[in-house]
Amino acid sequence: MSAPWPQVCSANELQTDDHTPMVIVGAGACGLTAALALHRLGVACVVLERDAFAAGSTALSSGFVPAPGTLAQQAQGITDSVALFADDIQAKAHGQAAPHLVQAYAQSIGPALDALAVHHGLPWQVLDNFLYPGHSAHRMHAVPEKTGAGLMSRLQAAADAAGVLVLTQAQVTELWADDAQRLHGVGFVRPDGQTERIRCDAVLLACNGFGGATTMVKNLLPEMAEATYAGHVGNDGSAIVWGQQLGARLADLGAYQGHGSWAVPQGALISWALMMEGGVQINAKGERFHDETQGYSEAAVHVLAQPGGVAWNVFDDTLLAFAQEFPDFVAAQGAGAVLHAADAAALARLIGCPHEALQATLNAVQSGTDPVTGRHFNRALQAPFHAIKVTGALFHTQGGLDIDAQARVLREDGTPLPNLLAAGGAARGVSGQAVWGYLSGNGLLSAIAGGHIAAHTVEQLLKDSAP
Ligand SMILES: Cc1cc2nc3c(=O)[nH]c(=O)nc-3n(C[C@H](O)[C@H](O)[C@H](O)COP(=O)(O)OP(=O)(O)OC[C@H]3O[C@@H](n4cnc5c(N)ncnc54)[C@H](O)[C@@H]3O)c2cc1C
C-alpha cells in the first residue's frame, strides 16, 4: 500500500520484518540531540531525514541557545539559575507559557548542553558582550562559528563519531498505528519514489512546525500571511496533520518567532543586538514606531505595519564595529545590505523621508527615556550613520502538538499516547499564544532540551515495556 502524505495507517496491514527500537523523524537540532542522548543511554535508533543532508531550520538559524548553570557559564564566571531563566521565559510570555514545559526545559537545557560538550566535544561559548531582550543573565550559548550551520555541522560530526544512523533522503510519510494509537512503525519515501517501512517501539517527531505550510500560516497566523518565511521549507506541518489523525491535542497555535530585522533585498538576518545596543528602526516617514528593546519577534509585526512593510535599521560607527563581531552581519554587509550616510540630510535621502521629520526623530534619541515609546537610551547616535532596509519575517512556529513534561504527545483528554513523542518545533513551545511571547532562544531551547528529555523518556518507556 502506498499512502498519500502524511498519513496514519492501520498497523494490522504493516508488512515488514525490519525493526529498530526508536525512530526519530527529522535530523535538526532536536532529532540529533535526541539521537546522541539515546546513544549514550544505549538505545539504538534511526534518524530519518527528508533532505540530502541534515540541516533544517537549525542550520539557517544563528545557533544561539539559552541555558542557565552550564559548565560554559561557570567557566566564564556567570551567575545564573534555573529559576531566574524560568522567570524570564514566563515574563516574556506574560505568564501564558505552559508552566510544566517552562520548568522542564529550564531544568534540562543546562545538562543537555553540558552532555553535548562533555561527551561529544561541542565547545560552547557564552555570548557575554550584550543581553538579548528579556534575558536577565548572559546565558546565550553558541559554538565558535556563532552560526546555526556551525552548530549543525558539529552535531552531525558528533552523530557520525558516535555511529548514530542518520538516513537522509528518507521523507517519512506514514505512521502505522493500532486502534489504541500505539505506533508500530513508519513508512518513508526514498529518492526512487519507493516507500520503505520499518517497525519500531517508539517514535519521536522532531520534524519542526508549519512555517513552510502557506495555507496553515494563512489560517493560523493571518498577520504573517504575506510575510517572508525565513525558515526551512520542509517545515510543512506534518506533525500537526499526523497528530490530528491520532486524536492528539494541539496547543499555542498562535505563537511563533517573528523577526523585525530581515534585510531586503538580500534576505539576511541582521542581529537584534544592534538594536539592543542603541540602534533604532525608522520608517518611510522618518519616524520611530516602537520600543525596539521589547523584542525582535513582535518587531516583525510592527515593521510589517509600516508603509511598504519595511523600515530602516539606523546606527552609527560604534555600533557598526560592534555588529561586525557577528558572522551573519558580516555576510549581510558583504552582500551590500549596509548603506552609509554622512549626516541626517543624506540619511533622509537614502530612506526617502522628509529631512525635518528624520532630524526630529534623531534629536529625540538622547540619553534618557524616550517619552513616546518608553525606550531607555544610554546615548545619542553620532553621524556618520549607517542604515539597513529591513522587513518583518516569519522564522518558525511555536505552536504544535501538546506534550507533557516528558515530551509525550497528549490526546484531547490529556492522557498520553502510548509511544509517540514530539519536541522542538513539532510540539508546543514556551512562548504562550502570540508573537510577543517569544523570548530569544526559545526555538533551540525547545529543540535541544526537548530532544534530550524525549530520549530519557524513551529509555524508560522501553524498559517498562520490556518482557
Ligand atoms: C533565520 C533564523 C534564525 C534563528 N535563530 C535562532 C537562534 O539563534 N536561537 C534559537 O533558539 N532559535 C533560532 N531560530 C529558530 C530555530 O532555528 C528553530 O527553533 C530550531 O532550529 C528548531 O529545531 P528542530 O530540530 O525542531 O527543527 P529543524 O532544525 O527544522 O529540523 C527538522 C528536520 O526535520 C526534517 N523533516 C521535516 N519533515 C520530515 C519528514 N516528514 N520526514 C523526515 N524528515 C523531515 C527537516 O528536513 C529538518 O531537517 C532561528 C530561525 C531562523 C529561521
Short mmCIF file of C-alpha atoms and ligand atoms in Angstrom, two decimals:
data_model
loop_
_atom_site.label_atom_id
_atom_site.label_comp_id
_atom_site.label_asym_id
_atom_site.label_seq_id
_atom_site.Cartn_x
_atom_site.Cartn_y
_atom_site.Cartn_z
CA MET A 1 0.00 0.00 0.00
CA SER A 2 1.29 3.46 -0.86
CA ALA A 3 -0.07 6.22 1.36
CA PRO A 4 -0.50 9.87 0.45
CA TRP A 5 1.40 12.33 2.62
CA PRO A 6 1.19 12.45 5.65
CA GLN A 7 -0.94 9.59 6.76
CA VAL A 8 -1.73 7.39 9.72
CA CYS A 9 -2.19 3.80 8.53
CA SER A 10 -3.64 0.74 10.26
CA ALA A 11 -0.88 -1.26 11.96
CA ASN A 12 -2.71 -4.51 11.08
CA GLU A 13 -1.57 -4.04 7.50
CA LEU A 14 2.08 -3.20 8.19
CA GLN A 15 4.26 -5.68 6.33
CA THR A 16 7.94 -5.60 7.16
CA ASP A 17 10.30 -7.50 9.41
CA ASP A 18 12.82 -4.66 9.74
CA HIS A 19 12.86 -3.30 13.25
CA THR A 20 14.60 -0.63 15.34
CA PRO A 21 13.69 0.32 18.91
CA MET A 22 13.34 4.00 18.11
CA VAL A 23 12.63 6.13 15.05
CA ILE A 24 13.32 9.85 15.05
CA VAL A 25 11.66 11.88 12.29
CA GLY A 26 13.91 14.81 11.36
CA ALA A 27 17.63 15.46 11.81
CA GLY A 28 17.69 19.06 13.05
CA ALA A 29 18.96 20.12 16.48
CA CYS A 30 16.10 18.27 18.17
CA GLY A 31 16.48 14.99 16.30
CA LEU A 32 20.26 14.83 16.58
CA THR A 33 20.29 15.84 20.26
CA ALA A 34 17.80 13.07 20.97
CA ALA A 35 19.78 10.55 18.92
CA LEU A 36 23.03 11.39 20.73
CA ALA A 37 21.34 11.10 24.13
CA LEU A 38 19.83 7.73 23.14
CA HIS A 39 23.28 6.59 22.05
CA ARG A 40 24.64 7.48 25.48
CA LEU A 41 21.73 5.61 27.09
CA GLY A 42 22.42 2.53 24.97
CA VAL A 43 19.18 2.67 22.96
CA ALA A 44 19.50 2.05 19.22
CA CYS A 45 17.67 4.44 16.93
CA VAL A 46 17.38 5.51 13.32
CA VAL A 47 17.04 9.18 12.38
CA LEU A 48 15.06 9.64 9.17
CA GLU A 49 15.70 12.92 7.35
CA ARG A 50 13.90 14.07 4.23
CA ASP A 51 16.78 16.17 2.85
CA ALA A 52 20.04 15.03 1.29
CA PHE A 53 21.91 16.26 4.36
CA ALA A 54 20.90 17.23 7.87
CA ALA A 55 20.28 20.97 8.09
CA GLY A 56 16.69 22.04 8.80
CA SER A 57 15.89 25.43 10.26
CA THR A 58 18.69 24.86 12.73
CA ALA A 59 21.30 25.39 10.02
CA LEU A 60 19.55 28.60 8.92
CA SER A 61 19.46 29.94 12.47
CA SER A 62 22.01 31.98 14.40
CA GLY A 63 22.54 28.92 16.56
CA PHE A 64 22.20 30.76 19.89
CA VAL A 65 20.93 28.57 22.75
CA PRO A 66 19.96 29.99 26.16
CA ALA A 67 20.82 27.87 29.20
CA PRO A 68 21.44 28.51 32.91
CA GLY A 69 24.07 26.89 35.12
CA THR A 70 26.18 25.30 32.39
CA LEU A 71 29.85 24.43 32.58
CA ALA A 72 30.47 27.16 29.99
CA GLN A 73 28.73 29.76 32.16
CA GLN A 74 30.72 28.62 35.20
CA ALA A 75 33.97 28.83 33.24
CA GLN A 76 33.14 32.43 32.31
CA GLY A 77 32.17 33.31 35.90
CA ILE A 78 28.50 33.98 35.07
CA THR A 79 25.89 33.63 37.82
CA ASP A 80 22.52 32.30 36.70
CA SER A 81 19.87 29.83 37.81
CA VAL A 82 17.06 27.64 36.53
CA ALA A 83 14.54 29.72 38.49
CA LEU A 84 15.79 33.00 37.01
CA PHE A 85 15.63 31.60 33.49
CA ALA A 86 12.12 30.18 34.05
CA ASP A 87 11.00 33.59 35.34
CA ASP A 88 12.42 35.31 32.26
CA ILE A 89 10.58 32.90 29.95
CA GLN A 90 7.28 33.47 31.75
CA ALA A 91 7.77 37.23 31.97
CA LYS A 92 8.20 37.46 28.19
CA ALA A 93 5.12 35.28 27.66
CA HIS A 94 3.10 37.37 30.15
CA GLY A 95 2.70 34.23 32.28
CA GLN A 96 0.99 32.32 29.43
CA ALA A 97 3.72 29.78 28.64
CA ALA A 98 2.89 26.17 29.60
CA PRO A 99 4.34 26.01 33.15
CA HIS A 100 5.28 22.32 33.01
CA LEU A 101 7.35 22.88 29.87
CA VAL A 102 8.96 26.07 31.15
CA GLN A 103 10.13 24.16 34.20
CA ALA A 104 11.19 21.05 32.27
CA TYR A 105 13.13 22.99 29.62
CA ALA A 106 14.76 25.45 32.02
CA GLN A 107 15.93 22.48 34.09
CA SER A 108 17.08 20.24 31.23
CA ILE A 109 18.78 22.63 28.83
CA GLY A 110 21.89 23.04 31.02
CA PRO A 111 22.50 19.29 31.38
CA ALA A 112 21.72 18.84 27.66
CA LEU A 113 24.36 21.39 26.61
CA ASP A 114 26.87 20.04 29.12
CA ALA A 115 26.35 16.49 27.83
CA LEU A 116 26.93 17.68 24.25
CA ALA A 117 30.13 19.38 25.44
CA VAL A 118 31.49 16.61 27.65
CA HIS A 119 30.56 13.56 25.56
CA HIS A 120 30.53 14.95 22.03
CA GLY A 121 33.00 17.83 22.13
CA LEU A 122 30.70 20.76 21.38
CA PRO A 123 32.78 23.74 22.61
CA TRP A 124 30.07 26.10 23.88
CA GLN A 125 30.89 29.73 24.46
CA VAL A 126 28.59 32.16 26.27
CA LEU A 127 27.99 35.44 24.44
CA ASP A 128 28.76 37.89 27.21
CA ASN A 129 29.03 41.22 25.42
CA PHE A 130 25.31 42.05 25.29
CA LEU A 131 21.96 40.87 26.63
CA TYR A 132 19.14 39.74 24.39
CA PRO A 133 15.73 41.27 25.19
CA GLY A 134 14.15 39.72 28.27
CA HIS A 135 17.19 37.77 29.49
CA SER A 136 18.47 38.84 32.88
CA ALA A 137 21.77 36.95 32.65
CA HIS A 138 24.34 36.22 29.96
CA ARG A 139 23.20 32.74 29.01
CA MET A 140 23.17 32.62 25.19
CA HIS A 141 25.46 29.74 24.15
CA ALA A 142 26.99 29.31 20.71
CA VAL A 143 29.65 27.18 19.07
CA PRO A 144 32.75 29.13 17.99
CA GLU A 145 31.38 29.72 14.46
CA LYS A 146 28.41 31.56 16.05
CA THR A 147 26.08 30.22 13.35
CA GLY A 148 23.38 27.60 13.12
CA ALA A 149 25.30 25.99 10.24
CA GLY A 150 28.27 25.61 12.59
CA LEU A 151 26.03 24.07 15.23
CA MET A 152 24.53 21.59 12.76
CA SER A 153 27.86 20.51 11.34
CA ARG A 154 29.15 19.87 14.88
CA LEU A 155 26.02 17.87 15.78
CA GLN A 156 26.31 15.86 12.56
CA ALA A 157 30.02 15.21 13.21
CA ALA A 158 29.14 14.05 16.74
CA ALA A 159 26.46 11.72 15.35
CA ASP A 160 28.95 10.31 12.83
CA ALA A 161 31.57 9.79 15.53
CA ALA A 162 29.04 8.01 17.76
CA GLY A 163 27.88 5.80 14.90
CA VAL A 164 24.31 7.15 15.05
CA LEU A 165 22.42 6.11 11.92
CA VAL A 166 21.05 9.17 10.10
CA LEU A 167 19.30 8.05 6.94
CA THR A 168 18.94 11.02 4.58
CA GLN A 169 16.60 11.34 1.60
CA ALA A 170 14.06 9.48 3.69
CA GLN A 171 10.87 11.52 4.00
CA VAL A 172 8.51 9.95 6.49
CA THR A 173 5.01 9.88 5.05
CA GLU A 174 3.31 7.19 7.12
CA LEU A 175 2.85 6.44 10.79
CA TRP A 176 1.45 2.95 11.41
CA ALA A 177 -0.79 2.85 14.49
CA ASP A 178 -3.23 0.42 16.11
CA ASP A 179 -6.67 1.26 17.49
CA ALA A 180 -5.14 2.36 20.80
CA GLN A 181 -2.92 4.83 18.89
CA ARG A 182 0.17 2.76 19.66
CA LEU A 183 2.69 3.20 16.87
CA HIS A 184 4.14 0.05 15.30
CA GLY A 185 6.25 1.55 12.55
CA VAL A 186 6.78 4.25 9.96
CA GLY A 187 6.98 4.45 6.18
CA PHE A 188 9.36 6.74 4.33
CA VAL A 189 9.82 7.65 0.70
CA ARG A 190 13.22 7.10 -0.93
CA PRO A 191 14.67 9.04 -3.89
CA ASP A 192 13.46 6.36 -6.34
CA GLY A 193 9.88 7.02 -5.20
CA GLN A 194 9.58 3.73 -3.34
CA THR A 195 8.20 3.66 0.18
CA GLU A 196 10.21 1.66 2.68
CA ARG A 197 8.84 0.65 6.08
CA ILE A 198 10.35 -0.17 9.43
CA ARG A 199 8.85 -1.40 12.68
CA CYS A 200 9.72 0.39 15.91
CA ASP A 201 8.77 0.62 19.58
CA ALA A 202 8.55 4.39 19.79
CA VAL A 203 8.61 7.46 17.53
CA LEU A 204 9.85 10.99 18.14
CA LEU A 205 8.51 13.69 15.84
CA ALA A 206 11.39 16.15 15.50
CA CYS A 207 10.23 17.50 12.14
CA ASN A 208 9.55 21.10 13.26
CA GLY A 209 6.39 23.16 12.74
CA PHE A 210 4.26 24.63 9.95
CA GLY A 211 6.14 27.78 8.89
CA GLY A 212 6.56 26.34 5.39
CA ALA A 213 2.87 25.42 5.02
CA THR A 214 1.39 28.52 3.38
CA THR A 215 -2.25 27.64 3.97
CA MET A 216 -1.72 26.78 7.62
CA VAL A 217 0.17 30.05 8.16
CA LYS A 218 -2.65 31.98 6.47
CA ASN A 219 -5.28 30.33 8.67
CA LEU A 220 -3.44 30.26 11.97
CA LEU A 221 -1.17 33.32 11.76
CA PRO A 222 -3.08 35.73 9.48
CA GLU A 223 -0.81 38.68 10.33
CA MET A 224 2.12 36.71 8.85
CA ALA A 225 0.25 35.53 5.73
CA GLU A 226 2.23 37.83 3.42
CA ALA A 227 5.48 37.82 5.40
CA THR A 228 8.72 36.35 4.11
CA TYR A 229 9.30 32.90 5.60
CA ALA A 230 12.98 32.56 6.53
CA GLY A 231 12.91 29.01 7.88
CA HIS A 232 13.29 25.62 6.24
CA VAL A 233 10.72 24.79 3.56
CA GLY A 234 10.44 21.25 4.90
CA ASN A 235 8.57 22.56 7.96
CA ASP A 236 5.30 21.59 6.35
CA GLY A 237 3.10 20.96 9.37
CA SER A 238 3.16 17.18 9.03
CA ALA A 239 3.43 16.64 12.81
CA ILE A 240 0.15 18.51 13.25
CA VAL A 241 -1.59 16.59 10.47
CA TRP A 242 -0.50 13.26 11.94
CA GLY A 243 -1.47 14.43 15.39
CA GLN A 244 -4.96 15.34 14.26
CA GLN A 245 -5.44 11.88 12.74
CA LEU A 246 -4.32 10.28 16.02
CA GLY A 247 -6.65 12.41 18.16
CA ALA A 248 -3.82 14.46 19.67
CA ARG A 249 -4.40 17.83 21.27
CA LEU A 250 -2.87 20.96 19.72
CA ALA A 251 -1.75 23.98 21.73
CA ASP A 252 -0.46 27.55 21.42
CA LEU A 253 -1.07 27.63 17.67
CA GLY A 254 -0.93 31.44 17.55
CA ALA A 255 2.65 31.56 18.84
CA TYR A 256 5.64 31.99 16.58
CA GLN A 257 9.07 33.51 16.23
CA GLY A 258 8.94 36.54 14.01
CA HIS A 259 11.90 38.80 13.32
CA GLY A 260 11.77 42.51 12.62
CA SER A 261 15.20 42.71 11.07
CA TRP A 262 15.33 40.72 7.84
CA ALA A 263 17.44 42.64 5.30
CA VAL A 264 15.84 43.25 1.92
CA PRO A 265 16.50 42.51 -0.85
CA GLN A 266 19.47 40.49 0.44
CA GLY A 267 17.32 38.15 2.53
CA ALA A 268 19.64 38.09 5.55
CA LEU A 269 19.21 38.23 9.31
CA ILE A 270 20.57 41.40 10.92
CA SER A 271 21.29 40.67 14.58
CA TRP A 272 18.93 42.36 17.01
CA ALA A 273 21.99 43.02 19.18
CA LEU A 274 22.33 46.14 17.04
CA MET A 275 19.00 47.42 18.36
CA MET A 276 19.68 46.36 21.95
CA GLU A 277 22.94 48.32 21.97
CA GLY A 278 21.41 51.58 20.70
CA GLY A 279 20.29 51.21 17.07
CA VAL A 280 16.80 52.37 16.07
CA GLN A 281 14.19 51.48 13.46
CA ILE A 282 12.87 54.30 11.28
CA ASN A 283 10.04 54.14 8.75
CA ALA A 284 9.48 55.89 5.41
CA LYS A 285 8.01 58.90 7.22
CA GLY A 286 11.29 59.37 9.12
CA GLU A 287 9.73 58.24 12.41
CA ARG A 288 10.45 55.59 15.03
CA PHE A 289 7.38 53.47 15.72
CA HIS A 290 8.09 51.17 18.70
CA ASP A 291 10.38 50.39 21.63
CA GLU A 292 12.91 48.22 19.84
CA THR A 293 14.14 46.64 23.09
CA GLN A 294 10.83 44.83 23.68
CA GLY A 295 11.89 42.01 21.37
CA TYR A 296 12.64 41.15 17.77
CA SER A 297 9.74 38.73 17.43
CA GLU A 298 6.90 41.24 17.88
CA ALA A 299 9.01 43.77 15.95
CA ALA A 300 8.16 41.72 12.84
CA VAL A 301 4.51 42.74 13.17
CA HIS A 302 5.41 46.39 13.90
CA VAL A 303 7.68 46.61 10.85
CA LEU A 304 5.14 44.96 8.56
CA ALA A 305 2.59 47.60 9.67
CA GLN A 306 4.81 50.44 8.35
CA PRO A 307 4.45 51.93 4.84
CA GLY A 308 5.58 49.31 2.33
CA GLY A 309 6.04 46.81 5.16
CA VAL A 310 9.64 47.97 5.62
CA ALA A 311 11.81 50.03 7.97
CA TRP A 312 15.46 51.07 8.21
CA ASN A 313 17.79 49.93 10.96
CA VAL A 314 19.84 53.06 11.70
CA PHE A 315 23.08 53.03 13.70
CA ASP A 316 26.48 54.70 13.94
CA ASP A 317 30.18 53.82 13.74
CA THR A 318 30.40 52.44 17.28
CA LEU A 319 27.52 50.06 16.61
CA LEU A 320 28.89 49.12 13.20
CA ALA A 321 32.13 47.96 14.84
CA PHE A 322 30.09 46.01 17.44
CA ALA A 323 27.85 44.35 14.84
CA GLN A 324 30.84 43.21 12.83
CA GLU A 325 31.55 40.68 15.59
CA PHE A 326 28.61 38.65 14.22
CA PRO A 327 29.35 36.45 11.20
CA ASP A 328 25.75 36.82 9.94
CA PHE A 329 26.14 40.60 9.95
CA VAL A 330 29.46 40.46 8.11
CA ALA A 331 27.87 38.24 5.46
CA ALA A 332 24.96 40.67 5.06
CA GLN A 333 27.38 43.57 4.81
CA GLY A 334 29.30 41.68 2.14
CA ALA A 335 26.03 41.28 0.25
CA GLY A 336 25.58 45.07 0.19
CA ALA A 337 22.93 45.41 2.93
CA VAL A 338 24.70 48.20 4.86
CA LEU A 339 24.38 51.69 3.32
CA HIS A 340 26.10 54.82 4.58
CA ALA A 341 25.11 58.47 5.09
CA ALA A 342 27.44 61.29 6.19
CA ASP A 343 24.70 63.18 8.06
CA ALA A 344 20.96 63.33 8.71
CA ALA A 345 20.23 65.01 5.37
CA ALA A 346 22.00 62.23 3.47
CA LEU A 347 20.23 59.62 5.61
CA ALA A 348 16.86 61.21 4.76
CA ARG A 349 17.67 60.98 1.04
CA LEU A 350 18.69 57.34 1.47
CA ILE A 351 15.48 56.44 3.32
CA GLY A 352 13.36 58.70 1.09
CA CYS A 353 11.77 60.51 4.04
CA PRO A 354 11.40 64.23 4.95
CA HIS A 355 14.65 65.60 6.40
CA GLU A 356 12.88 67.60 9.14
CA ALA A 357 10.96 64.59 10.41
CA LEU A 358 14.07 62.45 10.47
CA GLN A 359 16.11 65.15 12.21
CA ALA A 360 13.43 65.43 14.90
CA THR A 361 13.48 61.63 15.34
CA LEU A 362 17.27 61.56 15.68
CA ASN A 363 17.20 64.53 18.08
CA ALA A 364 14.89 62.54 20.34
CA VAL A 365 17.41 59.68 20.59
CA GLN A 366 19.18 61.07 23.65
CA SER A 367 20.45 59.66 26.92
CA GLY A 368 17.32 59.00 28.98
CA THR A 369 13.84 57.65 28.39
CA ASP A 370 12.01 58.47 25.17
CA PRO A 371 8.51 59.64 26.22
CA VAL A 372 6.84 58.36 23.03
CA THR A 373 7.92 54.71 23.05
CA GLY A 374 9.22 54.44 26.61
CA ARG A 375 12.58 53.14 25.44
CA HIS A 376 15.64 53.99 27.51
CA PHE A 377 18.70 55.20 25.60
CA ASN A 378 22.24 55.38 27.01
CA ARG A 379 23.48 57.83 24.41
CA ALA A 380 22.68 59.68 21.18
CA LEU A 381 23.63 58.32 17.75
CA GLN A 382 26.54 60.17 16.12
CA ALA A 383 26.96 60.90 12.39
CA PRO A 384 28.05 59.37 10.11
CA PHE A 385 25.09 56.98 10.04
CA HIS A 386 24.63 53.51 8.63
CA ALA A 387 21.31 52.06 7.53
CA ILE A 388 19.90 48.68 6.51
CA LYS A 389 16.50 48.27 4.86
CA VAL A 390 14.58 45.50 6.64
CA THR A 391 11.19 43.84 6.70
CA GLY A 392 9.37 41.57 9.17
CA ALA A 393 9.79 37.82 8.61
CA LEU A 394 8.38 34.58 10.00
CA PHE A 395 11.20 32.40 11.38
CA HIS A 396 9.36 29.45 12.86
CA THR A 397 6.11 28.48 14.53
CA GLN A 398 5.87 27.84 18.26
CA GLY A 399 2.52 26.06 18.43
CA GLY A 400 2.03 22.37 17.78
CA LEU A 401 1.33 19.03 19.43
CA ASP A 402 0.55 19.33 23.10
CA ILE A 403 3.05 17.35 25.16
CA ASP A 404 3.64 16.61 28.82
CA ALA A 405 6.89 17.35 30.67
CA GLN A 406 8.29 14.04 29.36
CA ALA A 407 7.64 15.08 25.72
CA ARG A 408 4.82 12.53 25.33
CA VAL A 409 2.12 13.63 22.89
CA LEU A 410 -1.22 14.12 24.63
CA ARG A 411 -4.69 13.16 23.49
CA GLU A 412 -7.60 15.61 23.58
CA ASP A 413 -8.43 14.30 27.07
CA GLY A 414 -4.89 14.96 28.32
CA THR A 415 -3.78 11.32 28.53
CA PRO A 416 -0.51 10.48 26.76
CA LEU A 417 -0.41 8.47 23.55
CA PRO A 418 1.40 5.18 24.29
CA ASN A 419 4.66 5.69 22.42
CA LEU A 420 4.56 8.90 20.38
CA LEU A 421 6.77 11.80 21.44
CA ALA A 422 7.28 15.25 19.98
CA ALA A 423 9.78 18.01 20.65
CA GLY A 424 11.33 21.09 19.10
CA GLY A 425 9.17 22.90 16.58
CA ALA A 426 6.83 19.91 16.21
CA ALA A 427 5.46 20.44 19.73
CA ARG A 428 4.04 23.45 21.52
CA GLY A 429 6.77 25.73 22.79
CA VAL A 430 7.16 28.02 25.78
CA SER A 431 6.11 31.28 24.14
CA GLY A 432 2.48 31.48 25.20
CA GLN A 433 -0.06 32.08 22.47
CA ALA A 434 1.19 35.03 20.44
CA VAL A 435 4.22 36.56 18.76
CA TRP A 436 5.16 38.76 21.70
CA GLY A 437 5.65 35.71 23.96
CA TYR A 438 8.81 34.58 22.20
CA LEU A 439 11.91 35.03 24.36
CA SER A 440 15.02 34.91 22.18
CA GLY A 441 16.35 31.38 22.06
CA ASN A 442 13.01 29.69 22.82
CA GLY A 443 13.32 27.82 19.50
CA LEU A 444 16.57 25.97 20.10
CA LEU A 445 15.69 25.71 23.79
CA SER A 446 12.64 23.58 22.91
CA ALA A 447 14.59 21.65 20.28
CA ILE A 448 17.63 20.74 22.39
CA ALA A 449 16.02 20.44 25.84
CA GLY A 450 13.02 18.66 24.28
CA GLY A 451 15.23 16.21 22.35
CA HIS A 452 17.24 15.48 25.50
CA ILE A 453 14.09 14.88 27.57
CA ALA A 454 12.47 12.73 24.87
CA ALA A 455 15.48 10.42 24.78
CA HIS A 456 15.29 9.80 28.52
CA THR A 457 11.54 9.20 28.32
CA VAL A 458 12.03 6.64 25.56
CA GLU A 459 14.70 4.80 27.53
CA GLN A 460 12.26 4.46 30.44
CA LEU A 461 9.35 3.57 28.14
CA LEU A 462 11.34 0.74 26.55
CA LYS A 463 12.49 -0.52 29.94
CA ASP A 464 8.90 -0.53 31.22
CA SER A 465 7.63 -2.43 28.19
CA ALA A 466 10.48 -4.98 28.14
CA PRO A 467 9.22 -8.56 28.61
C1 LIG B 1 16.89 32.83 10.39
C2 LIG B 1 16.59 32.11 11.67
C3 LIG B 1 17.36 32.38 12.81
C4 LIG B 1 17.07 31.70 14.01
N1 LIG B 1 17.90 31.91 15.08
C5 LIG B 1 17.66 31.23 16.24
C6 LIG B 1 18.53 31.35 17.35
O1 LIG B 1 19.59 31.99 17.29
N2 LIG B 1 18.19 30.72 18.51
C7 LIG B 1 17.06 29.94 18.61
O2 LIG B 1 16.79 29.41 19.67
N3 LIG B 1 16.25 29.75 17.54
C8 LIG B 1 16.54 30.36 16.36
N4 LIG B 1 15.74 30.12 15.28
C9 LIG B 1 14.70 29.07 15.40
C10 LIG B 1 15.36 27.68 15.30
O3 LIG B 1 16.01 27.58 14.05
C11 LIG B 1 14.33 26.55 15.43
O4 LIG B 1 13.53 26.75 16.56
C12 LIG B 1 15.05 25.20 15.59
O5 LIG B 1 16.02 25.06 14.58
C13 LIG B 1 14.07 24.05 15.54
O6 LIG B 1 14.81 22.84 15.58
P1 LIG B 1 14.11 21.49 15.16
O7 LIG B 1 15.13 20.42 15.31
O8 LIG B 1 12.81 21.36 15.85
O9 LIG B 1 13.76 21.69 13.60
P2 LIG B 1 14.71 21.73 12.24
O10 LIG B 1 16.06 22.19 12.60
O11 LIG B 1 13.93 22.48 11.26
O12 LIG B 1 14.79 20.20 11.90
C14 LIG B 1 13.66 19.50 11.42
C15 LIG B 1 14.15 18.49 10.39
O13 LIG B 1 13.08 17.61 10.08
C16 LIG B 1 13.15 17.31 8.70
N5 LIG B 1 11.83 16.83 8.29
C17 LIG B 1 10.67 17.53 8.23
N6 LIG B 1 9.66 16.72 7.86
C18 LIG B 1 10.19 15.48 7.70
C19 LIG B 1 9.65 14.22 7.32
N7 LIG B 1 8.35 14.06 7.04
N8 LIG B 1 10.48 13.16 7.24
C20 LIG B 1 11.82 13.30 7.53
N9 LIG B 1 12.38 14.47 7.87
C21 LIG B 1 11.57 15.54 7.97
C22 LIG B 1 13.56 18.63 8.07
O14 LIG B 1 14.11 18.44 6.78
C23 LIG B 1 14.58 19.14 9.09
O15 LIG B 1 15.88 18.72 8.76
C24 LIG B 1 16.01 30.77 14.07
C25 LIG B 1 15.25 30.50 12.92
C26 LIG B 1 15.54 31.14 11.73
C27 LIG B 1 14.74 30.82 10.52
#
